[in-house]
Amino acid sequence: MPEAIAYELAKKQKEISVAEFFERNKHILGFGNPTRALITSVKEGVDNALDACEESGILPDIYVELKNQNEEECIVIVEDNGPGIIKQQIPHVFARLLYGSRFHAVRQSRGQQGIGISAVVLYGQLTTGKHAKIISKIQADQPAVLVELAIDTNKNRGEVQHQEIMHWEKPSGTRIEVCLKADYKRGKRFVYEYLQSTSIVNPHARLIFKEADGTEHVFERTADILPKKSEEIKPHPYGVELGTLIKMSKETKARKLASFLKNEFSSMGDRTANAVCDEAHLDRNLNPADMSREQFLELYQAFKRVKIMTPPTECLSPIGETLIRRSLKNETQEISPEFIFTASRPASVYSGNPFQVEVGIVYGGNLPKDKAVKILRFANRIPLLFQQGDCAVTTAIASIDWRRYGLDQPSGTGIPIGPAIFLTHVASTQIPYTSESKEAIADIEEIENEIKLAFREVARKVQMHINKKVRRVKTREKFDLITKILPEIAKKSAHMLNKPVPSLEKVITRIMDVVWIEDVVEYEKVRGKPVQTKLNITAGKEPAESGGWIAKSQIMIVNYKGKPQKFNLYALFPKNAVVGEVKPKPTKVTESYIKWSLESIDPTDKIDLFFELAGLNKGDFDENDLYVQNINPTYVIGADKWEGE
Amino acid sequence: MPEAIAYELAKKQKEISVAEFFERNKHILGFGNPTRALITSVKEGVDNALDACEESGILPDIYVELKNQNEEECIVIVEDNGPGIIKQQIPHVFARLLYGSRFHAVRQSRGQQGIGISAVVLYGQLTTGKHAKIISKIQADQPAVLVELAIDTNKNRGEVQHQEIMHWEKPSGTRIEVCLKADYKRGKRFVYEYLQSTSIVNPHARLIFKEADGTEHVFERTADILPKKSEEIKPHPYGVELGTLIKMSKETKARKLASFLKNEFSSMGDRTANAVCDEAHLDRNLNPADMSREQFLELYQAFKRVKIMTPPTECLSPIGETLIRRSLKNETQEISPEFIFTASRPASVYSGNPFQVEVGIVYGGNLPKDKAVKILRFANRIPLLFQQGDCAVTTAIASIDWRRYGLDQPSGTGIPIGPAIFLTHVASTQIPYTSESKEAIADIEEIENEIKLAFREVARKVQMHINKKVRRVKTREKFDLITKILPEIAKKSAHMLNKPVPSLEKVITRIMDVVWIEDVVEYEKVRGKPVQTKLNITAGKEPAESGGWIAKSQIMIVNYKGKPQKFNLYALFPKNAVVGEVKPKPTKVTESYIKWSLESIDPTDKIDLFFELAGLNKGDFDENDLYVQNINPTYVIGADKWEGE
């Protein structure tokens, strides 16, 4: 009897080391071609450096250098001032795929896979046969260590080729040097763009980029204090998979269902935990270890039926509207856009992972009017440079009917056409990248929806702004007309009749019949200690020590109506600003607005309001947001109806 | 002295099991949402089944069944008549990621990662907590074995939960049953589409799809013999990375450089091997084990400077133009397209991996004229259903200026608009998928270029066809006009002058002044044993036994020129067809054309040609491809200038 084919085939069955797998599929990690490989290598190095510094509460100072050896090979150097890495860990961290500190932690971080930097070392070895050089120093009073690493791809383990103690001036830090096959000529431009975009969303980081020819680019920090550190949290019951639930029950120390729920999940207080048990008809004192699959299924379904608080958001570290606005302003100076609007969504959840969406729109200026809008994508403060086509951000934007917001969009779907830049930042404890190269966000429904909502919100602001502007311009024309022509007529006729020229205020007023509000914001530099604000951010591009800015806002109100007017005026300001002097005395000052109850203003009378804001950068606040109350807003030019309270 | 932060961080450093990694990143494997998860599960099961059958020379009979348990859960069953899997291997094959038989082999196969089917089991366990059920039978005279499997994700190992011997009627085969979280309602349509597309490019497979409500769809095989089996080859020197080269030198048994080259690489004969050594200035007797990195670098660079034969293509198993054409015809019957053209490129190489591109265009019929063309993508006979946006196929198509070929394309780039379907099949020993979910091909330059070339080629055919048609129609109108009006005039004037009606042939001829060629192809069913052909394929949708088709081609030539005409006529036919009767006796018959040397044809004379082809399916050949020689082709309607020989 012939041996079954199955035995033949069985002989070929073999384990594949994860290193072998990615060596073969290097494009999946972002090393598909020599240009991409260069960018990916820098990216992984810088992402790691930023994570390490932030986790240790150190303001990142990162140095990137490229040396091209020949048309084929290029040396990539990334150096940071982070905490360093202890000797024993170096081979694991840099030469072992799927090894890291952030995978099992539920909190926002750039690296989450434990693949990135080892992949760079792997690619370098694959394409040049050379070893990676790592320098690490963990304490000021200790020497640094230099380690040369290779990867045994069959075992997916790092092999120390050489190791020595050396002197390194900086107190602590890590330096990685890898020689790899790369297209320096084509690649360096993208590296520059990547670092520039990185500085947009990491204003607390100082980046230096040294090109092969010695040219140095410095991206200064615009914030000298670290962003709020993202705290680690427990998984949220919503969207946790049944299988995961069962697995957790095997690993928990809790001996009672109720305490299992409270100990292992976030947003689970006594009341919720009990509510879930009751809803699932399960005894709170059940031992999770003894529960059947069916019982877990009950529990799993009960999660959905019980109202559970959304997960705590301290695990997230969004950029914040002001910072996004500031960065965009910085980046678009030469474009001198007409306006910049931003929107930030509350945190939400997809399969148990908290996430938050922030967006911004830059409009007008000398942006091309006949091209598709430019899309800037960021995830956990990492710029996404490739695979825009299949990114959830793109899908979300394309699915909105932008024609309703005044942008051109053939067929009502797809990327709109117009003079605008769209920025999106998704922050999450677990960004669902479409592949290990971390270049696009997968089409998760919850995330797409949040992106849509954010863009709709900011699009509405854009629309409102345009309408307001149009109305003001119209009235202004009417006003100019009246104030020019009437006096002429008056003079002429008075002269003919040989009578004194009559006062025209009343007439003008009768024709205008509006309350005219006009405002201007000016900035004044202040020396000395910068103002501390909730945003924990001080001065602009120049060194932080030198002080900050004060925004001075002047508001002029003229009553061009026939009768005296008495109403309330509200002036909004950014949450993170600190209010200084206010004239006249306001009725109320909250964290987001100033309220004046204005005593009756007689016809043709004019009154002036003034307030100053500290803790802002120049341009953070360059147009007042004014609202009126107790007066018919249709008679008011320059302010909208107050909807608050 | 405080402990360095580095020690703190080191405590968190941890290995990540590949199973944990993919459990967390299930979307990367194509399980991003319940709809996608259903399709992916069926896909992985069917791909495996097809591979197993083909490797064992068995015509695949594959049964797919879906049972939806409730709105949340669905059972997926895939059963094949393959060789089965030996008991000991079952836990590894189905419950261990990165384990397989095809990863280390250089030949075309669907599965190449050793992830797919285990991922399905993993996802099932994750979302339902249930175990996968595997039945395997490896020999007719042995009982089958049933194994229930779980995955220990921390170890990435399969755990047998239950095992028993059972009776199974089929001689051999494998059956997998997995319960998973899936959206049956939305998903089943895609499953149908996937199976339909699969049958397009796998005409030798018989697929049965049973829906949850019992409805059965059968996709019959249109070819009853397996495609040429793809042979395993050695890696090709072109594009093999330096690091890989060094690694190979460590693993080779060869003790001499020259033999190392000959034994470990394809396309390396004595002459080439020696040429490479000389080019690299390396002694042929060097022991690879003793060579330095620099010497390998020399060798590596010498590879590029020495002319080396392209790799053998027996490792590839393309579909073939006729099969593509046939499948497209099958699938587009209700569209009744105007024509179908195909093109097939010679095999090429990217970083050492041979690959080959085949494309087809379906044009006209009742396809929408104002929509983007429909793109069908296939890789190693697997339909690619998602992530079209970032697939090399899409990029390549979008980069062609289709306006030159008569398709609408705003701005000259992007997916063209028009009544057409574009099919692309990429066959390779290693498809560079953008992610493990195998849904898009990465932007590898070599592959994109081949796709472009293939589409340009077929686009030219489309253009030629249209021009030819236009010309024929014009002449036809002229012809009709003349043959209607002239006789009328003649009759009338003859009547008036009371003279006999003159013969008009000469006049008509003088005005027409062309050689008119018209042809028609008809099919006739033949009973009994089908004709065997190179393509090894017989009858259409009906069972193969019942016989085949004979294509009968009639060609009529009329000389509407003033002088007698003497020229050669060539009729092309598909390479795989077998020529039957030919009248009159041809001068020459090759494997691709019939040649007639036509004796002088007098003005207004008409001659008929005839030939029949066997071994084709109805519609494989439905329009003659005619060429003329030794006559000014501009005077000929219905044939082009012969460029051959």
Coordinates of N, CA and C in Angstrom, one line a residue, chain B residues 364-489:
Chain B
G364 N -17.8 47.5 -23.8 CA -19.1 47.7 -24.4 C -20.2 46.9 -23.8
G365 N -21.2 46.6 -24.7 CA -22.4 45.9 -24.2 C -23.1 46.9 -23.3
N366 N -23.9 46.4 -22.4 CA -24.7 47.3 -21.5 C -23.9 47.6 -20.2
L367 N -22.6 47.8 -20.3 CA -21.8 48.3 -19.2 C -22.1 49.8 -19.1
P368 N -22.1 50.3 -17.8 CA -22.4 51.7 -17.7 C -21.3 52.6 -18.3
K369 N -21.7 53.6 -19.1 CA -20.7 54.4 -19.8 C -20.1 55.6 -19.0
D370 N -20.9 55.9 -17.9 CA -20.5 57.1 -17.2 C -19.8 56.8 -15.8
K371 N -19.5 55.5 -15.6 CA -18.9 55.1 -14.3 C -17.5 54.7 -14.5
A372 N -16.7 54.7 -13.4 CA -15.3 54.2 -13.5 C -15.3 52.8 -13.9
V373 N -14.3 52.3 -14.7 CA -14.3 50.9 -15.1 C -14.2 50.0 -13.9
K374 N -14.8 48.8 -14.0 CA -14.7 47.9 -12.9 C -13.4 47.2 -13.0
I375 N -12.7 47.1 -11.8 CA -11.4 46.4 -11.8 C -11.5 45.1 -11.0
L376 N -11.1 44.0 -11.7 CA -11.0 42.7 -11.0 C -9.6 42.3 -10.8
R377 N -9.2 42.1 -9.5 CA -7.8 41.8 -9.2 C -7.6 40.4 -8.7
F378 N -6.6 39.7 -9.3 CA -6.3 38.4 -8.8 C -4.8 38.2 -8.6
A379 N -4.4 37.5 -7.5 CA -3.0 37.2 -7.2 C -2.9 35.7 -7.0
N380 N -2.1 35.0 -7.7 CA -2.0 33.5 -7.6 C -3.3 32.9 -7.5
R381 N -4.2 33.3 -8.4 CA -5.6 32.7 -8.5 C -6.4 33.0 -7.3
I382 N -6.1 34.0 -6.5 CA -7.0 34.4 -5.4 C -7.6 35.7 -5.8
P383 N -8.9 35.9 -5.7 CA -9.5 37.2 -5.9 C -9.2 38.1 -4.8
L384 N -8.8 39.4 -5.1 CA -8.6 40.4 -4.1 C -9.8 41.3 -4.0
L385 N -10.5 41.3 -2.9 CA -11.8 42.0 -2.8 C -11.7 43.3 -2.2
F386 N -10.7 43.6 -1.3 CA -10.7 44.8 -0.6 C -9.4 45.6 -0.8
Q387 N -9.3 46.8 -0.2 CA -8.1 47.7 -0.3 C -7.7 47.9 -1.7
Q388 N -8.6 48.1 -2.7 CA -8.3 48.4 -4.0 C -7.5 49.7 -4.1
G389 N -7.8 50.6 -3.2 CA -7.2 52.0 -3.3 C -5.7 52.0 -3.3
D390 N -5.1 51.1 -2.5 CA -3.6 51.1 -2.4 C -2.9 49.9 -3.1
C391 N -3.6 49.3 -4.0 CA -3.0 48.1 -4.7 C -2.2 48.6 -5.9
A392 N -1.1 47.9 -6.1 CA -0.2 48.2 -7.3 C -1.0 48.1 -8.6
V393 N -2.0 47.2 -8.6 CA -2.8 47.1 -9.9 C -3.5 48.5 -10.1
T394 N -4.1 49.0 -9.1 CA -4.9 50.3 -9.2 C -3.9 51.4 -9.6
T395 N -2.8 51.5 -8.9 CA -1.8 52.5 -9.2 C -1.4 52.4 -10.7
A396 N -1.1 51.2 -11.1 CA -0.6 51.1 -12.5 C -1.7 51.5 -13.5
I397 N -2.9 51.1 -13.3 CA -4.0 51.4 -14.2 C -4.2 53.0 -14.2
A398 N -4.2 53.5 -13.0 CA -4.4 55.0 -12.9 C -3.3 55.8 -13.5
S399 N -2.1 55.2 -13.7 CA -1.0 56.0 -14.2 C -0.9 56.0 -15.7
I400 N -1.8 55.2 -16.3 CA -1.8 55.2 -17.8 C -2.8 56.3 -18.3
D401 N -2.4 57.0 -19.4 CA -3.3 58.0 -20.0 C -4.3 57.3 -20.9
W402 N -5.5 57.0 -20.4 CA -6.4 56.2 -21.1 C -7.2 57.0 -22.2
R403 N -7.1 58.3 -22.1 CA -7.7 59.1 -23.2 C -7.2 58.7 -24.5
R404 N -5.9 58.3 -24.5 CA -5.3 57.9 -25.8 C -5.9 56.7 -26.4
Y405 N -6.6 55.9 -25.5 CA -7.2 54.7 -26.0 C -8.7 54.8 -26.0
G406 N -9.2 56.0 -26.0 CA -10.6 56.2 -26.2 C -11.5 56.1 -25.0
L407 N -10.8 56.0 -23.8 CA -11.6 56.0 -22.5 C -11.6 57.4 -21.9
D408 N -12.6 57.7 -21.2 CA -12.7 59.0 -20.5 C -11.9 59.0 -19.3
Q409 N -11.1 60.0 -19.0 CA -10.2 60.1 -17.8 C -9.9 61.6 -17.5
P410 N -10.8 62.2 -16.6 CA -10.5 63.6 -16.3 C -9.1 63.7 -15.8
S411 N -8.4 64.7 -16.2 CA -7.0 65.1 -15.8 C -6.0 64.0 -16.2
G412 N -6.4 63.1 -17.0 CA -5.4 62.2 -17.6 C -4.7 61.2 -16.7
T413 N -5.2 61.2 -15.4 CA -4.7 60.1 -14.5 C -5.9 59.6 -13.7
G414 N -5.7 58.5 -13.0 CA -6.8 58.0 -12.2 C -7.6 56.9 -12.9
I415 N -8.5 56.2 -12.2 CA -9.2 55.2 -12.9 C -10.1 55.7 -14.0
P416 N -9.9 55.2 -15.2 CA -10.7 55.7 -16.4 C -12.2 55.4 -16.2
I417 N -12.9 56.2 -17.0 CA -14.4 56.1 -17.0 C -14.8 55.5 -18.3
G418 N -15.7 54.5 -18.3 CA -16.2 54.0 -19.5 C -16.8 52.6 -19.4
P419 N -17.4 52.0 -20.4 CA -18.1 50.7 -20.3 C -17.1 49.6 -20.4
A420 N -16.3 49.4 -19.4 CA -15.3 48.3 -19.5 C -15.0 47.6 -18.1
I421 N -14.6 46.4 -18.2 CA -14.1 45.7 -17.0 C -12.6 45.3 -17.2
F422 N -11.8 45.7 -16.3 CA -10.3 45.4 -16.4 C -10.0 44.2 -15.4
L423 N -9.4 43.2 -16.0 CA -9.0 42.0 -15.1 C -7.5 42.0 -15.1
T424 N -6.9 41.8 -13.9 CA -5.5 41.6 -13.8 C -5.2 40.4 -12.9
H425 N -4.3 39.5 -13.4 CA -3.8 38.4 -12.6 C -2.3 38.5 -12.5
V426 N -1.8 38.5 -11.2 CA -0.4 38.5 -11.0 C 0.0 37.1 -10.4
A427 N 0.8 36.4 -11.0 CA 1.3 35.1 -10.5 C 2.7 35.3 -10.1
S428 N 3.1 34.8 -8.9 CA 4.4 34.9 -8.4 C 4.8 33.9 -7.4
T429 N 6.0 33.6 -7.2 CA 6.5 32.7 -6.1 C 6.3 33.4 -4.8
Q430 N 6.1 34.7 -4.8 CA 6.0 35.5 -3.6 C 5.3 36.8 -3.9
I431 N 4.0 36.8 -3.7 CA 3.2 38.0 -3.9 C 3.4 39.0 -2.8
P432 N 3.9 40.2 -3.1 CA 4.2 41.1 -2.0 C 2.9 41.8 -1.5
Y433 N 2.1 41.1 -0.7 CA 0.9 41.7 -0.2 C 1.2 42.9 0.8
T434 N 0.4 43.9 0.8 CA 0.6 45.0 1.7 C 0.4 44.6 3.1
S435 N -0.4 43.6 3.4 CA -0.6 43.1 4.7 C -0.9 41.6 4.7
E436 N -1.0 41.1 5.9 CA -1.2 39.6 6.0 C -2.6 39.2 5.6
S437 N -3.5 40.2 5.4 CA -4.9 39.9 5.0 C -4.9 39.6 3.5
K438 N -3.8 39.8 2.8 CA -3.7 39.4 1.4 C -4.8 40.1 0.5
E439 N -4.9 41.4 0.7 CA -6.0 42.1 -0.1 C -5.5 43.1 -1.1
A440 N -4.2 43.4 -1.1 CA -3.6 44.4 -2.0 C -2.2 44.1 -2.2
I441 N -1.7 44.4 -3.5 CA -0.3 44.1 -3.8 C 0.5 45.4 -3.6
A442 N 1.7 45.3 -2.9 CA 2.5 46.4 -2.5 C 3.0 47.1 -3.8
D443 N 3.4 48.4 -3.7 CA 3.9 49.2 -4.8 C 5.3 48.8 -5.2
I444 N 5.5 47.6 -5.7 CA 6.8 47.2 -6.1 C 7.0 47.7 -7.6
E445 N 8.0 48.4 -7.9 CA 8.2 49.1 -9.2 C 8.1 48.1 -10.3
E446 N 8.8 47.0 -10.2 CA 8.9 46.0 -11.3 C 7.5 45.5 -11.6
I447 N 6.7 45.2 -10.6 CA 5.4 44.7 -10.8 C 4.5 45.7 -11.5
E448 N 4.5 47.0 -10.9 CA 3.7 48.0 -11.5 C 4.0 48.2 -13.0
N449 N 5.3 48.2 -13.3 CA 5.6 48.4 -14.8 C 5.1 47.3 -15.6
E450 N 5.2 46.0 -15.2 CA 4.7 44.9 -16.0 C 3.2 45.1 -16.2
I451 N 2.5 45.5 -15.2 CA 1.0 45.6 -15.3 C 0.7 46.7 -16.3
K452 N 1.5 47.8 -16.2 CA 1.3 48.9 -17.2 C 1.5 48.4 -18.6
L453 N 2.6 47.7 -18.9 CA 2.9 47.2 -20.2 C 1.8 46.3 -20.7
A454 N 1.3 45.4 -19.8 CA 0.3 44.5 -20.2 C -1.0 45.2 -20.6
F455 N -1.3 46.3 -19.9 CA -2.6 47.0 -20.2 C -2.4 47.8 -21.4
R456 N -1.2 48.4 -21.6 CA -0.9 49.1 -22.9 C -1.2 48.2 -24.1
E457 N -0.6 47.0 -23.9 CA -0.7 46.0 -25.1 C -2.2 45.8 -25.4
V458 N -2.9 45.5 -24.4 CA -4.3 45.1 -24.7 C -5.1 46.4 -25.1
A459 N -4.7 47.5 -24.6 CA -5.4 48.8 -25.0 C -5.2 49.0 -26.5
R460 N -3.9 48.7 -26.9 CA -3.7 48.9 -28.4 C -4.6 48.0 -29.2
K461 N -4.8 46.8 -28.8 CA -5.7 45.8 -29.5 C -7.1 46.5 -29.5
V462 N -7.5 47.0 -28.4 CA -8.9 47.6 -28.3 C -9.0 48.7 -29.4
Q463 N -7.9 49.5 -29.4 CA -7.9 50.7 -30.3 C -8.0 50.2 -31.8
M464 N -7.1 49.2 -32.1 CA -7.0 48.7 -33.5 C -8.4 48.2 -33.9
H465 N -9.0 47.4 -33.0 CA -10.3 46.8 -33.3 C -11.3 47.9 -33.6
I466 N -11.3 49.0 -32.8 CA -12.3 50.1 -33.0 C -12.0 50.7 -34.4
N467 N -10.7 51.1 -34.7 CA -10.4 51.7 -36.0 C -10.9 50.8 -37.1
K468 N -10.5 49.5 -37.1 CA -10.9 48.6 -38.1 C -12.4 48.6 -38.3
K469 N -13.1 48.5 -37.2 CA -14.6 48.5 -37.3 C -15.1 49.8 -38.0
V470 N -14.6 50.9 -37.6 CA -15.0 52.2 -38.1 C -14.8 52.2 -39.6
R471 N -13.6 51.8 -40.1 CA -13.3 51.8 -41.5 C -14.3 50.9 -42.3
R472 N -14.5 49.7 -41.7 CA -15.4 48.8 -42.4 C -16.8 49.4 -42.5
V473 N -17.3 49.9 -41.5 CA -18.7 50.5 -41.5 C -18.8 51.6 -42.6
K474 N -17.7 52.5 -42.6 CA -17.8 53.6 -43.6 C -17.9 52.9 -45.0
T475 N -17.0 52.0 -45.4 CA -17.0 51.4 -46.7 C -18.3 50.7 -47.0
R476 N -18.8 50.0 -45.9 CA -20.1 49.3 -46.1 C -21.2 50.3 -46.5
E477 N -21.2 51.5 -45.9 CA -22.2 52.5 -46.2 C -22.1 52.9 -47.7
K478 N -20.8 53.3 -48.0 CA -20.5 53.7 -49.4 C -21.1 52.6 -50.4
F479 N -20.7 51.3 -50.0 CA -21.1 50.2 -50.8 C -22.6 50.1 -51.0
D480 N -23.3 50.1 -49.9 CA -24.8 50.0 -49.9 C -25.3 51.1 -50.8
L481 N -24.8 52.3 -50.6 CA -25.3 53.5 -51.4 C -25.2 53.2 -52.9
I482 N -24.0 52.9 -53.3 CA -23.7 52.6 -54.7 C -24.6 51.5 -55.2
T483 N -24.6 50.4 -54.5 CA -25.4 49.2 -55.0 C -26.9 49.5 -55.0
K484 N -27.4 50.5 -54.3 CA -28.8 50.8 -54.4 C -29.1 51.8 -55.4
I485 N -28.4 53.0 -55.3 CA -28.7 54.1 -56.2 C -28.4 53.9 -57.7
L486 N -27.1 53.5 -57.9 CA -26.7 53.3 -59.3 C -27.7 52.5 -60.1
P487 N -28.0 51.3 -59.7 CA -29.0 50.4 -60.5 C -30.3 51.2 -60.8
E488 N -30.8 52.0 -59.8 CA -32.0 52.8 -60.0 C -31.8 53.7 -61.2
I489 N -30.7 54.5 -61.1 CA -30.4 55.4 -62.2 C -30.4 54.7 -63.5

